[in-house]
mmCIF file of N, CA and C in Angstrom:
data_model
loop_
_atom_site.group_PDB
_atom_site.id
_atom_site.type_symbol
_atom_site.label_atom_id
_atom_site.label_comp_id
_atom_site.label_asym_id
_atom_site.label_seq_id
_atom_site.Cartn_x
_atom_site.Cartn_y
_atom_site.Cartn_z
ATOM 1 N N UNK A 229 1.969 -25.398 -3.258
ATOM 2 C CA UNK A 229 1.290 -24.560 -4.214
ATOM 3 C C UNK A 229 1.554 -23.093 -3.884
ATOM 4 N N UNK A 230 1.885 -22.316 -4.890
ATOM 5 C CA UNK A 230 2.213 -20.912 -4.696
ATOM 6 C C UNK A 230 0.951 -20.101 -4.404
ATOM 7 N N UNK A 231 1.023 -19.264 -3.361
ATOM 8 C CA UNK A 231 -0.111 -18.445 -2.963
ATOM 9 C C UNK A 231 -0.276 -17.269 -3.930
ATOM 10 N N UNK A 232 -1.503 -17.041 -4.397
ATOM 11 C CA UNK A 232 -1.794 -15.913 -5.277
ATOM 12 C C UNK A 232 -1.916 -14.657 -4.426
ATOM 13 N N UNK A 233 -1.192 -13.588 -4.780
ATOM 14 C CA UNK A 233 -1.274 -12.370 -3.971
ATOM 15 C C UNK A 233 -2.646 -11.723 -4.079
ATOM 16 N N UNK A 234 -3.056 -11.048 -3.014
ATOM 17 C CA UNK A 234 -4.320 -10.315 -3.027
ATOM 18 C C UNK A 234 -4.010 -8.873 -3.406
ATOM 19 N N UNK A 235 -4.594 -8.435 -4.503
ATOM 20 C CA UNK A 235 -4.423 -7.057 -4.941
ATOM 21 C C UNK A 235 -5.546 -6.216 -4.358
ATOM 22 N N UNK A 236 -5.206 -5.022 -3.878
ATOM 23 C CA UNK A 236 -6.191 -4.107 -3.294
ATOM 24 C C UNK A 236 -6.074 -2.756 -3.989
ATOM 25 N N UNK A 237 -7.213 -2.216 -4.399
ATOM 26 C CA UNK A 237 -7.225 -0.864 -4.953
ATOM 27 C C UNK A 237 -7.237 0.119 -3.795
ATOM 28 N N UNK A 238 -6.553 1.239 -3.964
ATOM 29 C CA UNK A 238 -6.482 2.225 -2.888
ATOM 30 C C UNK A 238 -6.455 3.633 -3.463
ATOM 31 N N UNK A 239 -6.891 4.565 -2.641
ATOM 32 C CA UNK A 239 -6.817 5.985 -2.964
ATOM 33 C C UNK A 239 -5.997 6.670 -1.885
ATOM 34 N N UNK A 240 -5.305 7.731 -2.262
ATOM 35 C CA UNK A 240 -4.531 8.510 -1.299
ATOM 36 C C UNK A 240 -5.477 9.466 -0.580
ATOM 37 N N UNK A 241 -5.514 9.371 0.755
ATOM 38 C CA UNK A 241 -6.318 10.261 1.590
ATOM 39 C C UNK A 241 -5.516 11.509 1.916
ATOM 40 N N UNK A 242 -4.256 11.297 2.292
ATOM 41 C CA UNK A 242 -3.386 12.422 2.633
ATOM 42 C C UNK A 242 -1.934 12.004 2.490
ATOM 43 N N UNK A 243 -1.083 13.013 2.445
ATOM 44 C CA UNK A 243 0.354 12.790 2.322
ATOM 45 C C UNK A 243 1.062 13.887 3.105
ATOM 46 N N UNK A 244 1.954 13.477 4.015
ATOM 47 C CA UNK A 244 2.644 14.436 4.879
ATOM 48 C C UNK A 244 4.136 14.143 4.898
ATOM 49 N N UNK A 245 4.941 15.181 4.789
ATOM 50 C CA UNK A 245 6.389 15.044 4.900
ATOM 51 C C UNK A 245 6.737 14.975 6.385
ATOM 52 N N UNK A 246 7.320 13.863 6.827
ATOM 53 C CA UNK A 246 7.699 13.686 8.227
ATOM 54 C C UNK A 246 9.094 14.230 8.498
ATOM 55 N N UNK A 247 10.004 13.939 7.593
ATOM 56 C CA UNK A 247 11.372 14.453 7.637
ATOM 57 C C UNK A 247 11.738 14.773 6.191
ATOM 58 N N UNK A 248 12.894 15.387 5.936
ATOM 59 C CA UNK A 248 13.256 15.668 4.542
ATOM 60 C C UNK A 248 13.318 14.420 3.655
ATOM 61 N N UNK A 249 13.427 13.243 4.258
ATOM 62 C CA UNK A 249 13.554 12.023 3.462
ATOM 63 C C UNK A 249 12.496 10.966 3.779
ATOM 64 N N UNK A 250 11.437 11.341 4.512
ATOM 65 C CA UNK A 250 10.411 10.371 4.885
ATOM 66 C C UNK A 250 9.020 10.978 4.728
ATOM 67 N N UNK A 251 8.201 10.335 3.918
ATOM 68 C CA UNK A 251 6.847 10.795 3.608
ATOM 69 C C UNK A 251 5.841 9.784 4.158
ATOM 70 N N UNK A 252 4.807 10.261 4.859
ATOM 71 C CA UNK A 252 3.723 9.375 5.287
ATOM 72 C C UNK A 252 2.567 9.556 4.317
ATOM 73 N N UNK A 253 2.107 8.449 3.742
ATOM 74 C CA UNK A 253 0.981 8.461 2.816
ATOM 75 C C UNK A 253 -0.118 7.598 3.427
ATOM 76 N N UNK A 254 -1.308 8.178 3.548
ATOM 77 C CA UNK A 254 -2.456 7.453 4.089
ATOM 78 C C UNK A 254 -3.296 6.975 2.911
ATOM 79 N N UNK A 255 -3.502 5.653 2.851
ATOM 80 C CA UNK A 255 -4.268 5.031 1.770
ATOM 81 C C UNK A 255 -5.568 4.464 2.319
ATOM 82 N N UNK A 256 -6.624 4.474 1.496
ATOM 83 C CA UNK A 256 -7.898 3.891 1.897
ATOM 84 C C UNK A 256 -8.567 3.223 0.710
ATOM 85 N N UNK A 257 -9.558 2.407 0.994
ATOM 86 C CA UNK A 257 -10.330 1.756 -0.060
ATOM 87 C C UNK A 257 -11.160 0.629 0.522
ATOM 88 N N UNK A 258 -12.238 0.281 -0.159
ATOM 89 C CA UNK A 258 -13.105 -0.808 0.292
ATOM 90 C C UNK A 258 -12.347 -2.133 0.378
ATOM 91 N N UNK A 259 -11.305 -2.287 -0.436
ATOM 92 C CA UNK A 259 -10.521 -3.529 -0.420
ATOM 93 C C UNK A 259 -9.766 -3.732 0.896
ATOM 94 N N UNK A 260 -9.706 -2.700 1.748
ATOM 95 C CA UNK A 260 -9.023 -2.812 3.036
ATOM 96 C C UNK A 260 -9.944 -3.347 4.133
ATOM 97 N N UNK A 261 -11.185 -3.718 3.792
ATOM 98 C CA UNK A 261 -12.129 -4.199 4.810
ATOM 99 C C UNK A 261 -11.639 -5.480 5.495
ATOM 100 N N UNK A 262 -10.829 -6.288 4.796
ATOM 101 C CA UNK A 262 -10.305 -7.516 5.410
ATOM 102 C C UNK A 262 -8.791 -7.465 5.617
ATOM 103 N N UNK A 263 -8.227 -6.259 5.634
ATOM 104 C CA UNK A 263 -6.788 -6.093 5.867
ATOM 105 C C UNK A 263 -6.479 -6.539 7.295
ATOM 106 N N UNK A 264 -5.381 -7.268 7.501
ATOM 107 C CA UNK A 264 -5.083 -7.772 8.851
ATOM 108 C C UNK A 264 -4.737 -6.649 9.828
ATOM 109 N N UNK A 265 -5.255 -6.767 11.046
ATOM 110 C CA UNK A 265 -4.954 -5.788 12.089
ATOM 111 C C UNK A 265 -3.654 -6.164 12.792
ATOM 112 N N UNK A 266 -3.109 -5.217 13.539
ATOM 113 C CA UNK A 266 -1.892 -5.420 14.330
ATOM 114 C C UNK A 266 -0.711 -5.852 13.471
ATOM 115 N N UNK A 267 -0.586 -5.259 12.295
ATOM 116 C CA UNK A 267 0.523 -5.573 11.386
ATOM 117 C C UNK A 267 1.510 -4.411 11.286
ATOM 118 N N UNK A 268 1.457 -3.477 12.252
ATOM 119 C CA UNK A 268 2.389 -2.362 12.237
ATOM 120 C C UNK A 268 3.815 -2.893 12.206
ATOM 121 N N UNK A 269 4.638 -2.293 11.357
ATOM 122 C CA UNK A 269 6.002 -2.778 11.167
ATOM 123 C C UNK A 269 6.084 -3.779 10.039
ATOM 124 N N UNK A 270 4.943 -4.288 9.609
ATOM 125 C CA UNK A 270 4.901 -5.173 8.444
ATOM 126 C C UNK A 270 5.020 -4.338 7.182
ATOM 127 N N UNK A 271 4.747 -4.931 6.064
ATOM 128 C CA UNK A 271 4.882 -4.165 4.830
ATOM 129 C C UNK A 271 3.763 -4.476 3.853
ATOM 130 N N UNK A 272 3.584 -3.551 2.925
ATOM 131 C CA UNK A 272 2.684 -3.740 1.790
ATOM 132 C C UNK A 272 3.511 -3.535 0.535
ATOM 133 N N UNK A 273 3.114 -4.169 -0.532
ATOM 134 C CA UNK A 273 3.763 -3.956 -1.824
ATOM 135 C C UNK A 273 2.860 -3.030 -2.621
ATOM 136 N N UNK A 274 3.436 -1.963 -3.142
ATOM 137 C CA UNK A 274 2.674 -0.952 -3.868
ATOM 138 C C UNK A 274 2.978 -1.055 -5.353
ATOM 139 N N UNK A 275 1.903 -1.086 -6.143
ATOM 140 C CA UNK A 275 1.994 -1.093 -7.606
ATOM 141 C C UNK A 275 1.388 0.220 -8.075
ATOM 142 N N UNK A 276 2.131 0.995 -8.831
ATOM 143 C CA UNK A 276 1.659 2.317 -9.229
ATOM 144 C C UNK A 276 1.136 2.379 -10.657
ATOM 145 N N UNK A 277 1.166 1.277 -11.387
ATOM 146 C CA UNK A 277 0.723 1.283 -12.781
ATOM 147 C C UNK A 277 -0.387 0.270 -12.992
ATOM 148 N N UNK A 278 -1.422 0.673 -13.729
ATOM 149 C CA UNK A 278 -2.496 -0.245 -14.096
ATOM 150 C C UNK A 278 -3.589 -0.328 -13.050
ATOM 151 N N UNK A 279 -4.746 -0.816 -13.478
ATOM 152 C CA UNK A 279 -5.855 -1.025 -12.554
ATOM 153 C C UNK A 279 -5.759 -2.421 -11.953
ATOM 154 N N UNK A 280 -6.497 -2.646 -10.898
ATOM 155 C CA UNK A 280 -6.524 -3.959 -10.249
ATOM 156 C C UNK A 280 -6.912 -5.041 -11.256
ATOM 157 N N UNK A 281 -7.913 -4.759 -12.084
ATOM 158 C CA UNK A 281 -8.389 -5.724 -13.072
ATOM 159 C C UNK A 281 -7.320 -6.019 -14.131
ATOM 160 N N UNK A 282 -6.616 -4.982 -14.591
ATOM 161 C CA UNK A 282 -5.552 -5.175 -15.589
ATOM 162 C C UNK A 282 -4.415 -6.022 -15.020
ATOM 163 N N UNK A 283 -4.054 -5.761 -13.785
ATOM 164 C CA UNK A 283 -2.955 -6.489 -13.144
ATOM 165 C C UNK A 283 -3.329 -7.955 -12.944
ATOM 166 N N UNK A 284 -4.553 -8.218 -12.467
ATOM 167 C CA UNK A 284 -4.993 -9.597 -12.234
ATOM 168 C C UNK A 284 -5.118 -10.384 -13.536
ATOM 169 N N UNK A 285 -5.454 -9.714 -14.642
ATOM 170 C CA UNK A 285 -5.630 -10.390 -15.931
ATOM 171 C C UNK A 285 -4.308 -10.643 -16.652
ATOM 172 N N UNK A 286 -3.260 -9.959 -16.251
ATOM 173 C CA UNK A 286 -1.975 -10.054 -16.940
ATOM 174 C C UNK A 286 -1.191 -11.295 -16.515
ATOM 175 N N UNK A 287 -0.425 -11.839 -17.462
ATOM 176 C CA UNK A 287 0.473 -12.957 -17.161
ATOM 177 C C UNK A 287 1.796 -12.466 -16.587
ATOM 178 N N UNK A 288 2.089 -11.178 -16.766
ATOM 179 C CA UNK A 288 3.345 -10.612 -16.286
ATOM 180 C C UNK A 288 3.207 -10.170 -14.832
ATOM 181 N N UNK A 289 4.285 -10.323 -14.101
ATOM 182 C CA UNK A 289 4.308 -9.830 -12.730
ATOM 183 C C UNK A 289 4.537 -8.318 -12.768
ATOM 184 N N UNK A 290 3.700 -7.534 -12.084
ATOM 185 C CA UNK A 290 3.864 -6.074 -12.129
ATOM 186 C C UNK A 290 5.079 -5.620 -11.324
ATOM 187 N N UNK A 291 5.598 -4.447 -11.684
ATOM 188 C CA UNK A 291 6.678 -3.844 -10.902
ATOM 189 C C UNK A 291 6.073 -3.335 -9.605
ATOM 190 N N UNK A 292 6.725 -3.663 -8.490
ATOM 191 C CA UNK A 292 6.206 -3.239 -7.199
ATOM 192 C C UNK A 292 7.341 -2.942 -6.238
ATOM 193 N N UNK A 293 7.013 -2.156 -5.210
ATOM 194 C CA UNK A 293 7.975 -1.809 -4.168
ATOM 195 C C UNK A 293 7.335 -2.080 -2.818
ATOM 196 N N UNK A 294 8.156 -2.418 -1.841
ATOM 197 C CA UNK A 294 7.673 -2.688 -0.484
ATOM 198 C C UNK A 294 7.764 -1.426 0.370
ATOM 199 N N UNK A 295 6.733 -1.203 1.179
ATOM 200 C CA UNK A 295 6.697 -0.054 2.078
ATOM 201 C C UNK A 295 6.193 -0.497 3.444
ATOM 202 N N UNK A 296 6.693 0.152 4.491
ATOM 203 C CA UNK A 296 6.362 -0.200 5.867
ATOM 204 C C UNK A 296 5.002 0.353 6.279
ATOM 205 N N UNK A 297 4.198 -0.495 6.925
ATOM 206 C CA UNK A 297 2.914 -0.071 7.482
ATOM 207 C C UNK A 297 3.185 0.498 8.875
ATOM 208 N N UNK A 298 2.877 1.787 9.066
ATOM 209 C CA UNK A 298 3.081 2.422 10.362
ATOM 210 C C UNK A 298 1.850 2.271 11.252
ATOM 211 N N UNK A 299 0.663 2.233 10.615
ATOM 212 C CA UNK A 299 -0.584 2.153 11.383
ATOM 213 C C UNK A 299 -1.704 1.706 10.451
ATOM 214 N N UNK A 300 -2.675 0.961 10.996
ATOM 215 C CA UNK A 300 -3.869 0.600 10.232
ATOM 216 C C UNK A 300 -5.094 0.879 11.079
ATOM 217 N N UNK A 301 -6.051 1.615 10.512
ATOM 218 C CA UNK A 301 -7.313 1.935 11.176
ATOM 219 C C UNK A 301 -8.416 1.151 10.476
ATOM 220 N N UNK A 302 -8.877 0.071 11.109
ATOM 221 C CA UNK A 302 -9.880 -0.807 10.487
ATOM 222 C C UNK A 302 -11.208 -0.086 10.279
ATOM 223 N N UNK A 303 -11.605 0.773 11.223
ATOM 224 C CA UNK A 303 -12.872 1.493 11.108
ATOM 225 C C UNK A 303 -12.894 2.384 9.873
ATOM 226 N N UNK A 304 -11.807 3.112 9.643
ATOM 227 C CA UNK A 304 -11.716 4.010 8.482
ATOM 228 C C UNK A 304 -11.191 3.300 7.237
ATOM 229 N N UNK A 305 -10.711 2.064 7.412
ATOM 230 C CA UNK A 305 -10.078 1.304 6.319
ATOM 231 C C UNK A 305 -8.897 2.091 5.746
ATOM 232 N N UNK A 306 -8.060 2.609 6.649
ATOM 233 C CA UNK A 306 -6.898 3.411 6.249
ATOM 234 C C UNK A 306 -5.606 2.755 6.712
ATOM 235 N N UNK A 307 -4.633 2.726 5.831
ATOM 236 C CA UNK A 307 -3.298 2.284 6.211
ATOM 237 C C UNK A 307 -2.346 3.465 6.061
ATOM 238 N N UNK A 308 -1.556 3.704 7.101
ATOM 239 C CA UNK A 308 -0.554 4.766 7.086
ATOM 240 C C UNK A 308 0.765 4.106 6.691
ATOM 241 N N UNK A 309 1.307 4.533 5.578
ATOM 242 C CA UNK A 309 2.481 3.894 4.994
ATOM 243 C C UNK A 309 3.604 4.906 4.868
ATOM 244 N N UNK A 310 4.827 4.481 5.144
ATOM 245 C CA UNK A 310 5.990 5.381 5.071
ATOM 246 C C UNK A 310 6.765 5.140 3.784
ATOM 247 N N UNK A 311 7.057 6.234 3.095
ATOM 248 C CA UNK A 311 7.822 6.190 1.853
ATOM 249 C C UNK A 311 9.132 6.934 2.066
ATOM 250 N N UNK A 312 10.238 6.335 1.683
ATOM 251 C CA UNK A 312 11.543 6.990 1.728
ATOM 252 C C UNK A 312 11.674 7.868 0.491
ATOM 253 N N UNK A 313 12.048 9.126 0.681
ATOM 254 C CA UNK A 313 12.185 10.080 -0.424
ATOM 255 C C UNK A 313 13.664 10.253 -0.763
ATOM 256 N N UNK A 314 13.993 10.113 -2.014
ATOM 257 C CA UNK A 314 15.368 10.287 -2.471
ATOM 258 C C UNK A 314 15.620 11.751 -2.819
ATOM 259 N N UNK A 315 16.811 12.221 -2.558
ATOM 260 C CA UNK A 315 17.183 13.590 -2.933
ATOM 261 C C UNK A 315 17.379 13.674 -4.437
ATOM 262 N N UNK A 316 17.032 14.827 -5.036
ATOM 263 C CA UNK A 316 17.240 14.972 -6.497
ATOM 264 C C UNK A 316 18.699 15.031 -6.868
#
């Protein structure tokens, strides 16, 4: 049986340019209360369109991209995620 993905709503806490092509974005939200610890180097899939409710109600699979988890702070419910920036 295919596992249903868990969608989590998140807000951007901060965003910092690490190098000219690497951005660190810190995300938080109540949905991170059960996020797995010690997953640094793992990844999250980010969906930038629609609300959690709209995505869960839709029959279509949303467009998403994978990003590396650099750090997770369970107390603050924050995940530090690295985004590769493309040159214009």
